[in-house]
Amino acid sequence: MSLLTRRRRRLGEAGEDLAAELLRGQGWEVTARNFRCRQGEIDLVCRRGGEVALVEVKTRLGAGHGAPVEALDGSKRRAMAGCLAEYRAATGWRGPVRFRLVGISLEVLDDVLG
């Protein structure tokens, strides 16, 4: 695995950790991470009361890479919808499901100690 691939993976994991903290603060329980299906994966699966949320997390480092929400294209939306059917089949969940996008923007700090 290349250095760039490892950095992207760590950035994504850090974003998912931050998103999980945010959602827990809103009363959601994170029940699964990186739920894999034929169409791709769902970053976080959360539950609050009688509702489930399938959450896509987009993390960007610095403003030069665009806003996180810009990365959610039609292809990813279709993949998430396809994953919903597989999630229901795997878990037996028949209650309401919502799709959520959590965008995380991180700033790069240069040598702060100078």
PDB file of C-alpha atoms in Angstrom:
ATOM      1  CA  MET A   1       0.000   0.000   0.000  1.00  0.00           C
ATOM      2  CA  SER A   2       1.417   3.378  -0.973  1.00  0.00           C
ATOM      3  CA  LEU A   3       2.048   6.220   1.447  1.00  0.00           C
ATOM      4  CA  LEU A   4      -0.702   8.276  -0.203  1.00  0.00           C
ATOM      5  CA  THR A   5      -3.202   5.430   0.143  1.00  0.00           C
ATOM      6  CA  ARG A   6      -2.314   4.989   3.824  1.00  0.00           C
ATOM      7  CA  ARG A   7      -2.705   8.734   4.446  1.00  0.00           C
ATOM      8  CA  ARG A   8      -6.109   8.792   2.752  1.00  0.00           C
ATOM      9  CA  ARG A   9      -7.243   5.779   4.749  1.00  0.00           C
ATOM     10  CA  ARG A  10      -6.116   7.373   8.031  1.00  0.00           C
ATOM     11  CA  LEU A  11      -7.836  10.634   7.090  1.00  0.00           C
ATOM     12  CA  GLY A  12     -11.056   8.756   6.345  1.00  0.00           C
ATOM     13  CA  GLU A  13     -10.869   6.837   9.617  1.00  0.00           C
ATOM     14  CA  ALA A  14     -10.261  10.069  11.543  1.00  0.00           C
ATOM     15  CA  GLY A  15     -13.298  11.634   9.864  1.00  0.00           C
ATOM     16  CA  GLU A  16     -15.435   8.618  10.727  1.00  0.00           C
ATOM     17  CA  ASP A  17     -14.276   8.832  14.354  1.00  0.00           C
ATOM     18  CA  LEU A  18     -15.244  12.523  14.500  1.00  0.00           C
ATOM     19  CA  ALA A  19     -18.596  11.845  12.828  1.00  0.00           C
ATOM     20  CA  ALA A  20     -19.330   9.019  15.282  1.00  0.00           C
ATOM     21  CA  GLU A  21     -18.628  11.382  18.197  1.00  0.00           C
ATOM     22  CA  LEU A  22     -20.922  14.017  16.689  1.00  0.00           C
ATOM     23  CA  LEU A  23     -23.733  11.531  16.153  1.00  0.00           C
ATOM     24  CA  ARG A  24     -23.376  10.077  19.660  1.00  0.00           C
ATOM     25  CA  GLY A  25     -23.744  13.624  20.961  1.00  0.00           C
ATOM     26  CA  GLN A  26     -27.055  13.817  19.080  1.00  0.00           C
ATOM     27  CA  GLY A  27     -28.302  10.641  20.758  1.00  0.00           C
ATOM     28  CA  TRP A  28     -27.419   8.140  18.021  1.00  0.00           C
ATOM     29  CA  GLU A  29     -25.818   4.779  18.823  1.00  0.00           C
ATOM     30  CA  VAL A  30     -23.222   3.644  16.284  1.00  0.00           C
ATOM     31  CA  THR A  31     -24.140   0.007  15.623  1.00  0.00           C
ATOM     32  CA  ALA A  32     -21.767  -0.718  12.718  1.00  0.00           C
ATOM     33  CA  ARG A  33     -18.824   0.780  10.886  1.00  0.00           C
ATOM     34  CA  ASN A  34     -17.940   0.124   7.252  1.00  0.00           C
ATOM     35  CA  PHE A  35     -20.961  -2.060   6.491  1.00  0.00           C
ATOM     36  CA  ARG A  36     -19.967  -3.744   3.228  1.00  0.00           C
ATOM     37  CA  CYS A  37     -22.369  -4.659   0.459  1.00  0.00           C
ATOM     38  CA  ARG A  38     -22.144  -5.467  -3.253  1.00  0.00           C
ATOM     39  CA  GLN A  39     -22.484  -1.804  -4.238  1.00  0.00           C
ATOM     40  CA  GLY A  40     -19.849  -0.505  -1.813  1.00  0.00           C
ATOM     41  CA  GLU A  41     -19.994   0.300   1.859  1.00  0.00           C
ATOM     42  CA  ILE A  42     -21.792   2.452   4.374  1.00  0.00           C
ATOM     43  CA  ASP A  43     -19.373   4.286   6.665  1.00  0.00           C
ATOM     44  CA  LEU A  44     -21.563   4.288   9.786  1.00  0.00           C
ATOM     45  CA  VAL A  45     -24.838   2.634  10.688  1.00  0.00           C
ATOM     46  CA  CYS A  46     -26.545   4.365  13.605  1.00  0.00           C
ATOM     47  CA  ARG A  47     -29.727   3.843  15.572  1.00  0.00           C
ATOM     48  CA  ARG A  48     -31.787   6.203  17.684  1.00  0.00           C
ATOM     49  CA  GLY A  49     -35.029   4.917  19.088  1.00  0.00           C
ATOM     50  CA  GLY A  50     -36.959   3.246  16.301  1.00  0.00           C
ATOM     51  CA  GLU A  51     -34.956   4.748  13.454  1.00  0.00           C
ATOM     52  CA  VAL A  52     -31.770   3.732  11.645  1.00  0.00           C
ATOM     53  CA  ALA A  53     -29.436   6.105   9.801  1.00  0.00           C
ATOM     54  CA  LEU A  54     -27.029   5.012   7.081  1.00  0.00           C
ATOM     55  CA  VAL A  55     -24.260   7.597   7.203  1.00  0.00           C
ATOM     56  CA  GLU A  56     -21.718   8.556   4.574  1.00  0.00           C
ATOM     57  CA  VAL A  57     -18.745  10.494   5.939  1.00  0.00           C
ATOM     58  CA  LYS A  58     -16.714  12.737   3.645  1.00  0.00           C
ATOM     59  CA  THR A  59     -13.518  14.218   5.055  1.00  0.00           C
ATOM     60  CA  ARG A  60     -11.387  16.863   3.387  1.00  0.00           C
ATOM     61  CA  LEU A  61      -8.010  18.190   4.443  1.00  0.00           C
ATOM     62  CA  GLY A  62      -7.736  21.890   3.641  1.00  0.00           C
ATOM     63  CA  ALA A  63      -9.998  24.074   1.530  1.00  0.00           C
ATOM     64  CA  GLY A  64      -8.114  23.285  -1.685  1.00  0.00           C
ATOM     65  CA  HIS A  65      -9.827  19.921  -2.013  1.00  0.00           C
ATOM     66  CA  GLY A  66     -13.365  21.294  -2.190  1.00  0.00           C
ATOM     67  CA  ALA A  67     -16.264  20.960   0.212  1.00  0.00           C
ATOM     68  CA  PRO A  68     -16.915  17.459   1.567  1.00  0.00           C
ATOM     69  CA  VAL A  69     -20.525  17.470   0.347  1.00  0.00           C
ATOM     70  CA  GLU A  70     -19.327  17.941  -3.248  1.00  0.00           C
ATOM     71  CA  ALA A  71     -17.890  14.414  -3.122  1.00  0.00           C
ATOM     72  CA  LEU A  72     -21.320  12.772  -2.783  1.00  0.00           C
ATOM     73  CA  ASP A  73     -22.219  12.159  -6.405  1.00  0.00           C
ATOM     74  CA  GLY A  74     -25.089  10.283  -8.015  1.00  0.00           C
ATOM     75  CA  SER A  75     -23.084   7.086  -8.186  1.00  0.00           C
ATOM     76  CA  LYS A  76     -22.507   7.076  -4.425  1.00  0.00           C
ATOM     77  CA  ARG A  77     -26.173   7.888  -3.772  1.00  0.00           C
ATOM     78  CA  ARG A  78     -27.257   4.911  -5.877  1.00  0.00           C
ATOM     79  CA  ALA A  79     -24.755   2.691  -4.093  1.00  0.00           C
ATOM     80  CA  MET A  80     -26.126   3.764  -0.713  1.00  0.00           C
ATOM     81  CA  ALA A  81     -29.671   3.004  -1.839  1.00  0.00           C
ATOM     82  CA  GLY A  82     -28.539  -0.436  -3.000  1.00  0.00           C
ATOM     83  CA  CYS A  83     -26.820  -1.057   0.326  1.00  0.00           C
ATOM     84  CA  LEU A  84     -30.097  -0.323   2.107  1.00  0.00           C
ATOM     85  CA  ALA A  85     -31.715  -3.455   0.667  1.00  0.00           C
ATOM     86  CA  GLU A  86     -28.728  -5.553   1.722  1.00  0.00           C
ATOM     87  CA  TYR A  87     -28.733  -3.996   5.188  1.00  0.00           C
ATOM     88  CA  ARG A  88     -32.410  -4.836   5.621  1.00  0.00           C
ATOM     89  CA  ALA A  89     -31.812  -8.414   4.433  1.00  0.00           C
ATOM     90  CA  ALA A  90     -28.793  -8.882   6.716  1.00  0.00           C
ATOM     91  CA  THR A  91     -30.397  -7.434   9.839  1.00  0.00           C
ATOM     92  CA  GLY A  92     -34.123  -7.959   9.372  1.00  0.00           C
ATOM     93  CA  TRP A  93     -34.676  -4.233  10.047  1.00  0.00           C
ATOM     94  CA  ARG A  94     -38.060  -3.071   8.739  1.00  0.00           C
ATOM     95  CA  GLY A  95     -38.342   0.289  10.481  1.00  0.00           C
ATOM     96  CA  PRO A  96     -37.634   3.731   9.070  1.00  0.00           C
ATOM     97  CA  VAL A  97     -34.212   4.455   7.604  1.00  0.00           C
ATOM     98  CA  ARG A  98     -32.685   7.806   6.779  1.00  0.00           C
ATOM     99  CA  PHE A  99     -29.577   8.610   4.797  1.00  0.00           C
ATOM    100  CA  ARG A 100     -27.193  11.140   6.312  1.00  0.00           C
ATOM    101  CA  LEU A 101     -24.079  12.844   5.074  1.00  0.00           C
ATOM    102  CA  VAL A 102     -21.544  14.153   7.567  1.00  0.00           C
ATOM    103  CA  GLY A 103     -18.944  16.445   6.027  1.00  0.00           C
ATOM    104  CA  ILE A 104     -15.706  16.999   7.939  1.00  0.00           C
ATOM    105  CA  SER A 105     -13.285  19.778   6.934  1.00  0.00           C
ATOM    106  CA  LEU A 106      -9.888  19.731   8.607  1.00  0.00           C
ATOM    107  CA  GLU A 107      -7.328  22.508   8.419  1.00  0.00           C
ATOM    108  CA  VAL A 108      -3.627  21.930   7.950  1.00  0.00           C
ATOM    109  CA  LEU A 109      -1.485  23.554  10.622  1.00  0.00           C
ATOM    110  CA  ASP A 110       2.090  24.247   9.661  1.00  0.00           C
ATOM    111  CA  ASP A 111       4.840  24.082  12.242  1.00  0.00           C
ATOM    112  CA  VAL A 112       2.963  25.813  15.064  1.00  0.00           C
ATOM    113  CA  LEU A 113       5.995  25.860  17.353  1.00  0.00           C
ATOM    114  CA  GLY A 114       8.093  27.679  14.776  1.00  0.00           C
TER     115      GLY A 114
END
